[in-house]
Amino acid sequence: MSFWQTLHKPFFVMAPMADVTDPAYRKLIATVGKPDVTWTEFVSADGLYHTREIKKMKDEENPLMRDLQFSEIERPIVAQLFSSKPEMMDYASKLCAELGFDGIDINMGCPDKSIEKQGCGAAMIKNPEIAIKIVEAARSAGIPVSVKTRIGYNTEAIDEWIGMLLALRLPALTVHLRIRKEMSKVAAHWDVMPRIVKLRDEISPETRIIGNGDVKSVEEGRQKAELFGADGIMLGRAIFGNPYIFEVLSRGSDSQEHTRSTEYRLKALASLAHSFDELKPAKSFHIFKKHIKAFVTGFDGATELRLRLMSCENSNQIAKELADFI
Ligand SMILES: Cc1cc2nc3c(=O)[nH]c(=O)nc-3n(C[C@H](O)[C@H](O)[C@H](O)COP(=O)(O)O)c2cc1C
């Protein structure tokens, strides 16, 4: 039995978000309020093969390997991979199993042109034969393989595309409730979730369906799961600047007033700065600046504090600026 089968419904998972859910931010979230399942940012399977086997890069110096760091407190954690070449997926998923990941998730929804050009992400929706081969290749690692996708490419294709993925009897399927063409520009189509759940009941009753799109809190997620029938809810952009978002899961109460205070958030930012120094994820400084923007906003003095933090050179200076402000 895989860990997916042990989760209580509705369960809540952290969305993979490139340059946001880096190892340092994931560790902070796991410390202050853990989701039921954690995802890494997406990582190129081809890139892992190329940097390790062709360029012979040392793992400590390899930015892709640094993105795959995780701490035990994040478990269960799945590594999200993308590739359109089965032999690369075979290589990368075995590597992730060796690294101790609890599962592999395959990205079949990313609309980014540079990803689609490689036949990956949402481009998979147009090429189901390759999608099947990629899932089969990932399964060679012997750990659970899930998929994250959208409800279609240019038009809604739930019966064909989601139906085909369900026929693969995945342990979990995350559905971002938009078609590729819509990017994230229209409201997510939660109204189609009951159809997806019905299809799941018919084709693959064991598959956990995770709904994704526009959910802003655990409380809203609970309502959506109840109303539309999803087994789990994935939260993405709501995590920006709010590492406490999953805290209510362990506390039992729905009130998050205390963690919304500026002091709470700034203390969390100081602790994030230390994790960045310790873990040194790829593109550290660039990513940390994004976190500063997301955390230091919406209170008196935020603009000045942000400017001071942006010019700091290390985590001690950041911690001092934040302590002085608090
Ligand atoms: C900055 C950013 C980076 C993202 N990176 C990934 C990624 O690496 N893999 C993936 O499957 N989806 C990625 N997504 C999509 C999110 O996981 C999620 O599907 C989307 O944001 C919709 O959920 P939300 O409305 O809760 O944010 C990204 C989204 C954002 C905003």
Short mmCIF file of C-alpha atoms and ligand atoms in Angstrom, two decimals:
data_model
loop_
_atom_site.label_atom_id
_atom_site.label_comp_id
_atom_site.label_asym_id
_atom_site.label_seq_id
_atom_site.Cartn_x
_atom_site.Cartn_y
_atom_site.Cartn_z
CA MET A 1 0.00 0.00 0.00
CA SER A 2 1.43 3.41 -0.95
CA PHE A 3 1.37 6.45 1.33
CA TRP A 4 -1.36 7.90 -0.90
CA GLN A 5 -3.82 5.31 0.42
CA THR A 6 -3.15 6.26 4.05
CA LEU A 7 -4.20 9.93 3.76
CA HIS A 8 -7.43 11.09 5.38
CA LYS A 9 -9.86 12.99 3.17
CA PRO A 10 -9.73 15.80 2.47
CA PHE A 11 -5.93 16.03 2.57
CA PHE A 12 -3.93 19.14 1.72
CA VAL A 13 -0.78 19.28 -0.38
CA MET A 14 1.81 21.91 -1.26
CA ALA A 15 1.91 22.77 -4.98
CA PRO A 16 5.19 22.53 -6.84
CA MET A 17 6.22 26.10 -7.67
CA ALA A 18 9.49 26.79 -9.46
CA ASP A 19 11.60 29.38 -7.62
CA VAL A 20 9.13 29.51 -4.71
CA THR A 21 8.95 26.07 -3.04
CA ASP A 22 12.74 25.78 -2.95
CA PRO A 23 14.35 23.51 -0.31
CA ALA A 24 14.70 26.36 2.21
CA TYR A 25 11.06 27.47 1.96
CA ARG A 26 9.85 23.87 2.07
CA LYS A 27 11.82 23.29 5.25
CA LEU A 28 10.34 26.40 6.86
CA ILE A 29 6.81 25.30 5.95
CA ALA A 30 7.41 21.80 7.32
CA THR A 31 8.60 23.38 10.59
CA VAL A 32 5.81 25.90 11.18
CA GLY A 33 2.85 23.98 9.70
CA LYS A 34 3.21 20.93 7.53
CA PRO A 35 1.01 19.93 4.57
CA ASP A 36 -0.04 16.26 4.20
CA VAL A 37 2.21 15.86 1.14
CA THR A 38 5.09 18.06 -0.07
CA TRP A 39 6.19 18.51 -3.70
CA THR A 40 9.57 19.68 -4.95
CA GLU A 41 9.74 22.29 -7.72
CA PHE A 42 9.82 20.63 -11.14
CA VAL A 43 13.21 19.29 -12.17
CA SER A 44 14.33 18.34 -15.68
CA ALA A 45 15.04 14.61 -15.96
CA ASP A 46 17.17 15.30 -19.08
CA GLY A 47 19.08 17.95 -17.12
CA LEU A 48 19.83 15.49 -14.30
CA TYR A 49 21.21 12.96 -16.77
CA HIS A 50 23.23 15.56 -18.68
CA THR A 51 24.81 17.26 -15.66
CA ARG A 52 25.64 14.03 -13.80
CA GLU A 53 26.52 11.58 -16.59
CA ILE A 54 27.86 13.80 -19.43
CA LYS A 55 29.25 16.84 -17.63
CA LYS A 56 30.21 14.74 -14.58
CA MET A 57 29.23 17.60 -12.30
CA LYS A 58 29.64 16.93 -8.57
CA ASP A 59 26.25 16.63 -6.84
CA GLU A 60 27.19 19.38 -4.31
CA GLU A 61 27.80 21.78 -7.18
CA ASN A 62 24.84 20.70 -9.32
CA PRO A 63 21.94 23.20 -9.08
CA LEU A 64 19.41 20.50 -10.04
CA MET A 65 20.62 18.22 -7.26
CA ARG A 66 20.49 21.15 -4.83
CA ASP A 67 16.80 21.65 -5.79
CA LEU A 68 16.23 18.01 -4.81
CA GLN A 69 17.51 18.40 -1.24
CA PHE A 70 14.93 17.71 1.45
CA SER A 71 14.72 17.18 5.19
CA GLU A 72 13.07 14.22 6.88
CA ILE A 73 10.37 16.45 8.40
CA GLU A 74 8.99 17.11 4.90
CA ARG A 75 7.87 13.50 4.37
CA PRO A 76 5.92 12.30 2.53
CA ILE A 77 7.64 14.20 -0.26
CA VAL A 78 7.40 13.64 -4.01
CA ALA A 79 9.91 14.81 -6.61
CA GLN A 80 8.31 16.42 -9.63
CA LEU A 81 10.09 15.57 -12.89
CA PHE A 82 9.56 16.40 -16.54
CA SER A 83 10.84 14.78 -19.73
CA SER A 84 9.50 13.49 -23.02
CA LYS A 85 12.22 10.83 -23.28
CA PRO A 86 11.40 7.57 -21.47
CA GLU A 87 15.08 6.66 -20.99
CA MET A 88 15.68 10.00 -19.22
CA MET A 89 12.62 9.52 -17.02
CA ASP A 90 13.84 6.02 -16.20
CA TYR A 91 17.23 7.45 -15.14
CA ALA A 92 15.86 10.38 -13.11
CA SER A 93 13.14 8.46 -11.30
CA LYS A 94 15.62 5.77 -10.20
CA LEU A 95 17.88 8.56 -8.94
CA CYS A 96 14.96 10.08 -6.97
CA ALA A 97 14.18 6.68 -5.45
CA GLU A 98 17.85 6.38 -4.39
CA LEU A 99 17.68 9.85 -2.85
CA GLY A 100 14.82 8.56 -0.67
CA PHE A 101 11.80 10.32 -2.18
CA ASP A 102 8.43 8.81 -1.32
CA GLY A 103 7.08 9.25 -4.85
CA ILE A 104 7.57 10.71 -8.31
CA ASP A 105 5.14 13.19 -9.84
CA ILE A 106 5.21 13.93 -13.55
CA ASN A 107 4.49 17.42 -14.79
CA MET A 108 1.95 17.29 -17.63
CA GLY A 109 0.47 20.76 -17.21
CA CYS A 110 3.17 23.43 -17.42
CA PRO A 111 2.34 25.97 -20.17
CA ASP A 112 5.83 27.51 -20.31
CA LYS A 113 7.05 27.66 -23.93
CA SER A 114 10.57 26.49 -23.09
CA ILE A 115 9.12 23.36 -21.43
CA GLU A 116 6.55 22.68 -24.15
CA LYS A 117 9.25 22.98 -26.85
CA GLN A 118 10.84 19.89 -25.31
CA GLY A 119 7.51 18.06 -25.68
CA CYS A 120 7.01 18.29 -21.90
CA GLY A 121 4.51 19.87 -19.50
CA ALA A 122 1.14 20.65 -21.13
CA ALA A 123 2.46 19.45 -24.52
CA MET A 124 1.96 15.91 -23.17
CA ILE A 125 -1.82 16.48 -23.40
CA LYS A 126 -1.40 16.52 -27.21
CA ASN A 127 0.72 13.39 -27.18
CA PRO A 128 -0.89 10.72 -24.98
CA GLU A 129 1.23 7.86 -26.39
CA ILE A 130 4.38 9.54 -25.08
CA ALA A 131 2.64 10.36 -21.79
CA ILE A 132 1.94 6.65 -21.25
CA LYS A 133 5.56 5.72 -22.00
CA ILE A 134 6.81 8.38 -19.58
CA VAL A 135 4.62 7.06 -16.75
CA GLU A 136 5.76 3.50 -17.47
CA ALA A 137 9.42 4.59 -17.46
CA ALA A 138 9.00 6.40 -14.12
CA ARG A 139 7.44 3.27 -12.62
CA SER A 140 10.72 1.41 -13.12
CA ALA A 141 11.97 3.13 -9.94
CA GLY A 142 9.52 1.13 -7.82
CA ILE A 143 8.00 4.08 -5.93
CA PRO A 144 4.48 5.54 -6.50
CA VAL A 145 4.11 7.61 -9.69
CA SER A 146 1.49 10.35 -9.83
CA VAL A 147 0.68 12.99 -12.50
CA LYS A 148 -0.23 16.69 -12.34
CA THR A 149 -2.10 18.02 -15.34
CA ARG A 150 -4.84 20.29 -16.71
CA ILE A 151 -8.32 19.50 -18.07
CA GLY A 152 -7.33 19.94 -21.71
CA TYR A 153 -5.14 21.85 -24.14
CA ASN A 154 -7.12 24.19 -26.41
CA THR A 155 -10.48 22.73 -25.38
CA GLU A 156 -11.74 20.74 -22.40
CA ALA A 157 -10.85 17.05 -22.83
CA ILE A 158 -11.80 15.41 -19.55
CA ASP A 159 -13.21 12.19 -21.02
CA GLU A 160 -10.27 11.54 -23.36
CA TRP A 161 -7.27 12.92 -21.50
CA ILE A 162 -8.20 12.48 -17.82
CA GLY A 163 -9.88 9.17 -18.76
CA MET A 164 -6.64 7.97 -20.38
CA LEU A 165 -4.56 8.94 -17.30
CA LEU A 166 -7.03 7.18 -15.00
CA ALA A 167 -6.68 4.02 -17.10
CA LEU A 168 -3.02 4.02 -16.00
CA ARG A 169 -4.29 3.42 -12.43
CA LEU A 170 -2.16 6.15 -10.89
CA PRO A 171 -2.23 6.33 -7.07
CA ALA A 172 -2.91 10.09 -7.33
CA LEU A 173 -3.83 12.57 -10.04
CA THR A 174 -3.70 16.33 -9.50
CA VAL A 175 -5.98 18.30 -11.78
CA HIS A 176 -5.35 22.01 -12.23
CA LEU A 177 -8.89 22.92 -13.27
CA ARG A 178 -8.08 24.95 -16.38
CA ILE A 179 -7.13 24.14 -19.96
CA ARG A 180 -3.63 25.01 -21.17
CA LYS A 181 -4.92 27.91 -23.29
CA GLU A 182 -6.37 29.62 -20.22
CA MET A 183 -2.97 29.70 -18.46
CA SER A 184 -4.07 31.07 -15.03
CA LYS A 185 -6.10 33.94 -16.46
CA VAL A 186 -9.66 32.74 -15.78
CA ALA A 187 -11.23 31.32 -12.61
CA ALA A 188 -10.52 27.60 -12.09
CA HIS A 189 -13.43 25.40 -13.26
CA TRP A 190 -14.33 23.67 -10.01
CA ASP A 191 -17.76 22.84 -11.48
CA VAL A 192 -16.19 20.04 -13.59
CA MET A 193 -14.71 18.26 -10.55
CA PRO A 194 -17.80 16.03 -9.98
CA ARG A 195 -17.43 14.71 -13.56
CA ILE A 196 -13.76 13.90 -12.94
CA VAL A 197 -14.64 12.11 -9.68
CA LYS A 198 -17.36 10.10 -11.46
CA LEU A 199 -14.91 9.09 -14.17
CA ARG A 200 -12.43 8.06 -11.48
CA ASP A 201 -15.10 5.92 -9.77
CA GLU A 202 -15.74 4.15 -13.06
CA ILE A 203 -12.18 3.68 -14.28
CA SER A 204 -9.82 3.64 -11.30
CA PRO A 205 -11.52 3.85 -7.87
CA GLU A 206 -8.18 3.71 -6.01
CA THR A 207 -6.83 6.91 -7.61
CA ARG A 208 -6.82 9.92 -5.27
CA ILE A 209 -8.08 13.03 -7.07
CA ILE A 210 -6.45 16.29 -5.99
CA GLY A 211 -8.15 19.51 -7.08
CA ASN A 212 -6.07 22.59 -7.77
CA GLY A 213 -6.80 26.19 -8.69
CA ASP A 214 -7.48 29.43 -6.78
CA VAL A 215 -7.86 27.90 -3.30
CA LYS A 216 -6.77 30.50 -0.75
CA SER A 217 -6.93 28.65 2.56
CA VAL A 218 -7.39 25.23 4.15
CA GLU A 219 -10.87 26.32 5.19
CA GLU A 220 -11.84 27.17 1.59
CA GLY A 221 -10.27 23.89 0.47
CA ARG A 222 -12.43 21.92 2.93
CA GLN A 223 -15.55 23.59 1.53
CA LYS A 224 -14.51 22.85 -2.06
CA ALA A 225 -13.70 19.20 -1.28
CA GLU A 226 -17.10 18.80 0.36
CA LEU A 227 -18.98 20.57 -2.42
CA PHE A 228 -17.22 19.04 -5.44
CA GLY A 229 -15.95 15.70 -4.13
CA ALA A 230 -12.14 15.96 -4.47
CA ASP A 231 -10.10 13.70 -2.15
CA GLY A 232 -7.34 16.25 -1.70
CA ILE A 233 -6.67 19.93 -2.32
CA MET A 234 -3.46 21.48 -3.64
CA LEU A 235 -2.59 25.04 -2.62
CA GLY A 236 -0.22 27.06 -4.80
CA ARG A 237 -0.04 30.84 -4.93
CA ALA A 238 -1.70 31.16 -1.51
CA ILE A 239 1.61 29.89 -0.08
CA PHE A 240 3.51 33.02 -1.26
CA GLY A 241 4.58 34.91 1.86
CA ASN A 242 2.41 32.69 4.08
CA PRO A 243 4.39 29.70 5.37
CA TYR A 244 1.76 29.16 8.10
CA ILE A 245 -0.98 28.28 5.65
CA PHE A 246 -1.08 24.57 6.59
CA GLU A 247 -0.67 25.18 10.32
CA VAL A 248 -4.41 24.69 11.00
CA LEU A 249 -4.05 21.04 9.95
CA SER A 250 -2.02 20.20 13.04
CA ARG A 251 -3.74 22.70 15.36
CA GLY A 252 -7.29 21.58 14.69
CA SER A 253 -8.79 25.08 14.89
CA ASP A 254 -9.53 27.11 11.78
CA SER A 255 -8.47 30.49 13.14
CA GLN A 256 -5.15 31.69 11.76
CA GLU A 257 -5.36 35.21 13.13
CA HIS A 258 -2.21 34.89 15.27
CA THR A 259 -0.01 33.74 12.37
CA ARG A 260 -1.20 36.59 10.16
CA SER A 261 0.54 39.12 12.43
CA THR A 262 3.50 41.01 10.96
CA GLU A 263 5.76 39.89 13.80
CA TYR A 264 5.04 36.21 13.14
CA ARG A 265 5.74 36.57 9.44
CA LEU A 266 8.96 38.54 9.92
CA LYS A 267 10.29 35.99 12.42
CA ALA A 268 9.58 33.30 9.83
CA LEU A 269 11.50 35.33 7.22
CA ALA A 270 14.53 35.51 9.55
CA SER A 271 14.46 31.76 9.97
CA LEU A 272 14.14 31.35 6.17
CA ALA A 273 17.26 33.48 5.69
CA HIS A 274 19.23 31.07 7.90
CA SER A 275 17.95 28.06 5.94
CA PHE A 276 19.07 29.71 2.71
CA ASP A 277 22.58 30.10 4.13
CA GLU A 278 22.58 26.50 5.30
CA LEU A 279 21.05 24.77 2.25
CA LYS A 280 22.19 27.11 -0.52
CA PRO A 281 19.49 26.16 -3.02
CA ALA A 282 20.14 27.02 -6.67
CA LYS A 283 19.73 30.73 -7.57
CA SER A 284 19.68 31.50 -3.81
CA PHE A 285 19.79 35.28 -3.86
CA HIS A 286 17.32 35.70 -6.72
CA ILE A 287 14.82 33.43 -4.98
CA PHE A 288 15.31 34.95 -1.56
CA LYS A 289 14.49 38.39 -2.98
CA LYS A 290 11.14 37.00 -4.19
CA HIS A 291 10.41 35.80 -0.66
CA ILE A 292 11.29 39.23 0.77
CA LYS A 293 8.77 40.83 -1.61
CA ALA A 294 6.06 38.34 -0.65
CA PHE A 295 6.64 38.56 3.14
CA VAL A 296 7.38 42.26 3.59
CA THR A 297 4.23 43.88 2.35
CA GLY A 298 0.97 45.34 3.60
CA PHE A 299 2.11 47.01 6.85
CA ASP A 300 3.48 50.42 7.87
CA GLY A 301 7.16 50.73 7.00
CA ALA A 302 7.15 47.70 4.66
CA THR A 303 8.62 49.57 1.68
CA GLU A 304 11.59 50.95 3.66
CA LEU A 305 12.22 47.61 5.37
CA ARG A 306 12.15 45.83 2.00
CA LEU A 307 14.78 48.18 0.60
CA ARG A 308 17.03 47.64 3.62
CA LEU A 309 16.64 43.85 3.42
CA MET A 310 17.43 43.82 -0.31
CA SER A 311 20.83 45.36 0.38
CA CYS A 312 21.81 42.85 3.12
CA GLU A 313 24.66 40.50 2.31
CA ASN A 314 24.01 37.58 4.64
CA SER A 315 21.41 36.03 6.92
CA ASN A 316 22.87 37.62 10.09
CA GLN A 317 22.38 41.09 8.64
CA ILE A 318 18.84 40.15 7.59
CA ALA A 319 18.04 38.78 11.05
CA LYS A 320 19.36 42.00 12.65
CA GLU A 321 17.29 44.25 10.35
CA LEU A 322 14.19 42.20 11.09
CA ALA A 323 14.81 42.12 14.87
CA ASP A 324 15.34 45.92 14.92
CA PHE A 325 12.09 46.43 13.03
CA ILE A 326 10.09 44.07 15.26
C1 LIG B 1 5.65 30.79 -9.71
C2 LIG B 1 4.96 29.51 -10.07
C3 LIG B 1 5.72 28.37 -10.35
C4 LIG B 1 5.09 27.17 -10.69
N1 LIG B 1 5.86 26.06 -10.89
C5 LIG B 1 5.25 24.86 -11.11
C6 LIG B 1 6.02 23.65 -11.21
O1 LIG B 1 7.25 23.64 -11.05
N2 LIG B 1 5.33 22.50 -11.46
C7 LIG B 1 3.96 22.46 -11.61
O2 LIG B 1 3.39 21.39 -11.83
N3 LIG B 1 3.23 23.58 -11.52
C8 LIG B 1 3.83 24.77 -11.25
N4 LIG B 1 3.06 25.89 -11.08
C9 LIG B 1 1.58 25.77 -11.07
C10 LIG B 1 1.06 25.57 -9.64
O3 LIG B 1 1.57 24.36 -9.08
C11 LIG B 1 -0.48 25.53 -9.61
O4 LIG B 1 -0.91 24.49 -10.43
C12 LIG B 1 -1.10 26.84 -10.08
O5 LIG B 1 -0.44 27.95 -9.50
C13 LIG B 1 -2.59 26.91 -9.75
O6 LIG B 1 -2.81 26.75 -8.36
P1 LIG B 1 -3.11 28.02 -7.38
O7 LIG B 1 -4.28 28.75 -7.96
O8 LIG B 1 -3.39 27.42 -6.04
O9 LIG B 1 -1.88 28.88 -7.40
C14 LIG B 1 3.67 27.11 -10.77
C15 LIG B 1 2.91 28.25 -10.49
C16 LIG B 1 3.53 29.43 -10.14
C17 LIG B 1 2.68 30.64 -9.84
#
